[in-house]
């Protein structure tokens, strides 16, 4: 069944943007509204919402959905012209809202058919609804992060001399599953020593050596919702500079988390962390935004960055992940997920942020 | 470095479509041309090709690429307006080709900025080049399927009374990795008994019982290229009807493979298999296209279906996967990958198609 409360929020947002209809192709948004996650691959999957209440879903016969989905089902085969069917579900006289992920292979032919009177990006109507998690979603976000805390405790114990990043990454997914999660929410990032200073470094055959930092940026998925946490450990010893940098990043993380409350701007939260790092003289080594929103997808719209000046609202969940990356030396990042509450925030990760020496 | 031969093929296709420029956002196509696979997530990654030779790539500073990529690199941060930068790389006076996967969140704002004089789907220019694998790619496709054959031999030995589909699926990826592959090319499909008759059934807690069919639709990835194979086994015994259906599907698979040669239409190959199944009286239970093209992605444009009337050409690789699905009873599918050669085809999977009783 369609989730009526969520649907109503999206329809309200459409009305506020003066739109009568919208096409949603993002499987995550379709899951949000219908409770069914379908990965259509190259095939078309589209939910067409109309403020009149005449909603429909276009879905290939290959995929099963419950009978009582609460929307008109338009079924098709691989041999049908699915874009023409989509056009038939759209009011040609009205403008059409389009979600952010609609691929050009459907959008451009739809435009050529003259399916609507105009097209505009209205992803915020559904993404904005998704941004503020309802009670059921908050419980799911808590549970995913609880499992992630448990996972981190296991992974950090794997550190031993000579283990490679790849070897350490290899068993993360099955460990999550054995703990009760459904798998990884993204490809685990494991970085030893200087590799931890490289943005988006993928685990390779670098072996772990004494004095290395061990950066683990990992997350699991549970019942459709994502976790995401980073901890940076040190193997067998921790140098003075490592200790100094770790302390700065930890203070930046704490300062940002303390700045989260309804009405605070995303950019102010970014600033809270960035100031700590800049004042310590490492500003140029914090090379990315502070965080990102998260939920059904590991990255959702809503950057915690210097250029995002909207206020945060209760129910939003995002990461706080300051870092300092010293090329050729080491990198430190400390990341938690936070849930905005009525008067502050709830930190979803409980895993210790004390500096830890492993092995 | 850009692969000059592949780039030249794409530019030739653009000229043939009377286009001077094209934007490519598909990470798989960018890998095809540059040898670098970057998964940009929600960020923009775009290769802009121009038949004048003035090519450029827009890439976030978070991602590393070799210095000598052979195209102008336009770097940006999360705080930059990446779509405006993209517009600056496009000749506003000319029409712009767009690849199939460009998301609406980039395409619609680009159109609003008036970045080009017009927009058209020109995905076929790059997808068509990718469709005919060159020598290096053929070797990679062979190797991925060789590893998949090895994997199937291992997986089929896991059958034992009571093992669930989920348990059987759980160790497929690590087995591939231990054999030397890089992981799964798609989520493994494991279906026992009546579940094997459900399209796109995902592994659940159904336990294996005597008399069940065991459908394994699995694939690994190696060095960026995908394998994909299905075999259907029987656990401890094989009923008369199972034997009859298996034999029909096997003959359909063989008939289609025998029909593959340069110039044969995709639809003719589909027909070759479908006729066998229809003549045996099971036509209504073969509910999907015969196959799909494959390469860097597990599904690439080029369906082997009744409505695709283009001829196949040397270097194309696609699946031949007829099936018969009897709701509530069982399902049988037998799938190989084939590579079109100068005078026929090479079957990339060597794993036996004899009926096999396990356990």
PDB file of N, CA and C in Angstrom, chain B residues 209-248:
ATOM      1  N   UNK B 209      14.636 -28.809  -0.870  1.00  0.00           N
ATOM      2  CA  UNK B 209      14.044 -30.122  -0.583  1.00  0.00           C
ATOM      3  C   UNK B 209      14.195 -31.037  -1.795  1.00  0.00           C
ATOM      4  N   UNK B 210      14.179 -32.307  -1.544  1.00  0.00           N
ATOM      5  CA  UNK B 210      14.296 -33.299  -2.605  1.00  0.00           C
ATOM      6  C   UNK B 210      13.257 -33.051  -3.694  1.00  0.00           C
ATOM      7  N   UNK B 211      13.700 -33.117  -4.929  1.00  0.00           N
ATOM      8  CA  UNK B 211      12.775 -32.918  -6.047  1.00  0.00           C
ATOM      9  C   UNK B 211      12.715 -31.490  -6.535  1.00  0.00           C
ATOM     10  N   UNK B 212      13.323 -30.564  -5.777  1.00  0.00           N
ATOM     11  CA  UNK B 212      13.331 -29.160  -6.208  1.00  0.00           C
ATOM     12  C   UNK B 212      14.286 -28.962  -7.386  1.00  0.00           C
ATOM     13  N   UNK B 213      13.925 -28.018  -8.247  1.00  0.00           N
ATOM     14  CA  UNK B 213      14.940 -27.519  -9.165  1.00  0.00           C
ATOM     15  C   UNK B 213      15.757 -26.472  -8.411  1.00  0.00           C
ATOM     16  N   UNK B 214      16.989 -26.257  -8.867  1.00  0.00           N
ATOM     17  CA  UNK B 214      17.897 -25.262  -8.269  1.00  0.00           C
ATOM     18  C   UNK B 214      18.371 -24.364  -9.400  1.00  0.00           C
ATOM     19  N   UNK B 215      17.777 -23.172  -9.471  1.00  0.00           N
ATOM     20  CA  UNK B 215      18.148 -22.249 -10.547  1.00  0.00           C
ATOM     21  C   UNK B 215      19.191 -21.265 -10.015  1.00  0.00           C
ATOM     22  N   UNK B 216      20.345 -21.251 -10.667  1.00  0.00           N
ATOM     23  CA  UNK B 216      21.427 -20.330 -10.290  1.00  0.00           C
ATOM     24  C   UNK B 216      21.725 -19.405 -11.458  1.00  0.00           C
ATOM     25  N   UNK B 217      21.399 -18.130 -11.303  1.00  0.00           N
ATOM     26  CA  UNK B 217      21.677 -17.120 -12.335  1.00  0.00           C
ATOM     27  C   UNK B 217      22.711 -16.186 -11.710  1.00  0.00           C
ATOM     28  N   UNK B 218      23.964 -16.349 -12.122  1.00  0.00           N
ATOM     29  CA  UNK B 218      25.072 -15.706 -11.409  1.00  0.00           C
ATOM     30  C   UNK B 218      26.109 -15.154 -12.384  1.00  0.00           C
ATOM     31  N   UNK B 219      26.864 -14.197 -11.904  1.00  0.00           N
ATOM     32  CA  UNK B 219      27.929 -13.640 -12.733  1.00  0.00           C
ATOM     33  C   UNK B 219      28.970 -12.956 -11.891  1.00  0.00           C
ATOM     34  N   UNK B 220      30.197 -12.989 -12.371  1.00  0.00           N
ATOM     35  CA  UNK B 220      31.277 -12.264 -11.695  1.00  0.00           C
ATOM     36  C   UNK B 220      31.762 -11.141 -12.601  1.00  0.00           C
ATOM     37  N   UNK B 221      32.606 -10.303 -12.031  1.00  0.00           N
ATOM     38  CA  UNK B 221      33.200  -9.194 -12.758  1.00  0.00           C
ATOM     39  C   UNK B 221      34.704  -9.368 -12.640  1.00  0.00           C
ATOM     40  N   UNK B 222      35.407  -9.101 -13.721  1.00  0.00           N
ATOM     41  CA  UNK B 222      36.865  -9.201 -13.666  1.00  0.00           C
ATOM     42  C   UNK B 222      37.439  -8.089 -14.536  1.00  0.00           C
ATOM     43  N   UNK B 223      38.274  -7.262 -13.936  1.00  0.00           N
ATOM     44  CA  UNK B 223      38.919  -6.160 -14.664  1.00  0.00           C
ATOM     45  C   UNK B 223      37.911  -5.316 -15.435  1.00  0.00           C
ATOM     46  N   UNK B 224      36.751  -5.119 -14.841  1.00  0.00           N
ATOM     47  CA  UNK B 224      35.764  -4.207 -15.424  1.00  0.00           C
ATOM     48  C   UNK B 224      34.762  -4.848 -16.358  1.00  0.00           C
ATOM     49  N   UNK B 225      34.900  -6.155 -16.629  1.00  0.00           N
ATOM     50  CA  UNK B 225      33.982  -6.805 -17.566  1.00  0.00           C
ATOM     51  C   UNK B 225      33.173  -7.904 -16.873  1.00  0.00           C
ATOM     52  N   UNK B 226      31.955  -8.092 -17.379  1.00  0.00           N
ATOM     53  CA  UNK B 226      30.957  -8.903 -16.673  1.00  0.00           C
ATOM     54  C   UNK B 226      30.730 -10.278 -17.285  1.00  0.00           C
ATOM     55  N   UNK B 227      30.487 -11.231 -16.426  1.00  0.00           N
ATOM     56  CA  UNK B 227      29.997 -12.542 -16.842  1.00  0.00           C
ATOM     57  C   UNK B 227      28.552 -12.677 -16.375  1.00  0.00           C
ATOM     58  N   UNK B 228      27.850 -13.668 -16.915  1.00  0.00           N
ATOM     59  CA  UNK B 228      26.432 -13.883 -16.597  1.00  0.00           C
ATOM     60  C   UNK B 228      26.045 -15.252 -17.139  1.00  0.00           C
ATOM     61  N   UNK B 229      25.654 -16.147 -16.292  1.00  0.00           N
ATOM     62  CA  UNK B 229      25.292 -17.503 -16.730  1.00  0.00           C
ATOM     63  C   UNK B 229      24.196 -18.041 -15.834  1.00  0.00           C
ATOM     64  N   UNK B 230      23.320 -18.853 -16.400  1.00  0.00           N
ATOM     65  CA  UNK B 230      22.312 -19.557 -15.604  1.00  0.00           C
ATOM     66  C   UNK B 230      22.407 -21.050 -15.880  1.00  0.00           C
ATOM     67  N   UNK B 231      22.352 -21.813 -14.822  1.00  0.00           N
ATOM     68  CA  UNK B 231      22.162 -23.252 -14.946  1.00  0.00           C
ATOM     69  C   UNK B 231      21.044 -23.643 -13.994  1.00  0.00           C
ATOM     70  N   UNK B 232      20.294 -24.669 -14.387  1.00  0.00           N
ATOM     71  CA  UNK B 232      19.231 -25.186 -13.529  1.00  0.00           C
ATOM     72  C   UNK B 232      19.533 -26.648 -13.226  1.00  0.00           C
ATOM     73  N   UNK B 233      19.658 -26.951 -11.954  1.00  0.00           N
ATOM     74  CA  UNK B 233      19.956 -28.314 -11.505  1.00  0.00           C
ATOM     75  C   UNK B 233      18.718 -28.897 -10.834  1.00  0.00           C
ATOM     76  N   UNK B 234      18.814 -30.180 -10.477  1.00  0.00           N
ATOM     77  CA  UNK B 234      17.710 -30.809  -9.744  1.00  0.00           C
ATOM     78  C   UNK B 234      18.285 -31.489  -8.521  1.00  0.00           C
ATOM     79  N   UNK B 235      17.544 -31.399  -7.433  1.00  0.00           N
ATOM     80  CA  UNK B 235      18.088 -31.905  -6.172  1.00  0.00           C
ATOM     81  C   UNK B 235      17.577 -33.317  -5.886  1.00  0.00           C
ATOM     82  N   UNK B 236      18.475 -34.279  -5.989  1.00  0.00           N
ATOM     83  CA  UNK B 236      18.290 -35.692  -5.614  1.00  0.00           C
ATOM     84  C   UNK B 236      17.429 -36.500  -6.579  1.00  0.00           C
ATOM     85  N   UNK B 237      16.463 -35.860  -7.230  1.00  0.00           N
ATOM     86  CA  UNK B 237      15.732 -36.585  -8.280  1.00  0.00           C
ATOM     87  C   UNK B 237      15.147 -35.594  -9.264  1.00  0.00           C
ATOM     88  N   UNK B 238      14.752 -36.111 -10.408  1.00  0.00           N
ATOM     89  CA  UNK B 238      14.257 -35.268 -11.491  1.00  0.00           C
ATOM     90  C   UNK B 238      12.996 -35.938 -11.996  1.00  0.00           C
ATOM     91  N   UNK B 239      11.862 -35.249 -11.893  1.00  0.00           N
ATOM     92  CA  UNK B 239      10.598 -35.828 -12.330  1.00  0.00           C
ATOM     93  C   UNK B 239      10.504 -35.840 -13.853  1.00  0.00           C
ATOM     94  N   UNK B 240       9.498 -36.533 -14.339  1.00  0.00           N
ATOM     95  CA  UNK B 240       9.301 -36.662 -15.780  1.00  0.00           C
ATOM     96  C   UNK B 240       9.087 -35.298 -16.435  1.00  0.00           C
ATOM     97  N   UNK B 241       8.205 -34.491 -15.784  1.00  0.00           N
ATOM     98  CA  UNK B 241       7.882 -33.187 -16.352  1.00  0.00           C
ATOM     99  C   UNK B 241       9.116 -32.278 -16.320  1.00  0.00           C
ATOM    100  N   UNK B 242       9.875 -32.370 -15.244  1.00  0.00           N
ATOM    101  CA  UNK B 242      11.103 -31.584 -15.137  1.00  0.00           C
ATOM    102  C   UNK B 242      12.059 -31.961 -16.271  1.00  0.00           C
ATOM    103  N   UNK B 243      12.168 -33.254 -16.507  1.00  0.00           N
ATOM    104  CA  UNK B 243      13.078 -33.725 -17.558  1.00  0.00           C
ATOM    105  C   UNK B 243      12.616 -33.222 -18.926  1.00  0.00           C
ATOM    106  N   UNK B 244      11.307 -33.274 -19.149  1.00  0.00           N
ATOM    107  CA  UNK B 244      10.748 -32.833 -20.434  1.00  0.00           C
ATOM    108  C   UNK B 244      11.018 -31.339 -20.641  1.00  0.00           C
ATOM    109  N   UNK B 245      10.718 -30.550 -19.609  1.00  0.00           N
ATOM    110  CA  UNK B 245      10.890 -29.097 -19.714  1.00  0.00           C
ATOM    111  C   UNK B 245      12.371 -28.738 -19.879  1.00  0.00           C
ATOM    112  N   UNK B 246      13.209 -29.426 -19.111  1.00  0.00           N
ATOM    113  CA  UNK B 246      14.647 -29.152 -19.213  1.00  0.00           C
ATOM    114  C   UNK B 246      15.123 -29.390 -20.641  1.00  0.00           C
ATOM    115  N   UNK B 247      14.673 -30.488 -21.199  1.00  0.00           N
ATOM    116  CA  UNK B 247      15.107 -30.845 -22.549  1.00  0.00           C
ATOM    117  C   UNK B 247      14.661 -29.800 -23.572  1.00  0.00           C
ATOM    118  N   UNK B 248      13.453 -29.275 -23.403  1.00  0.00           N
ATOM    119  CA  UNK B 248      12.952 -28.246 -24.337  1.00  0.00           C
ATOM    120  C   UNK B 248      13.803 -26.980 -24.232  1.00  0.00           C
TER     121      UNK B 248
END
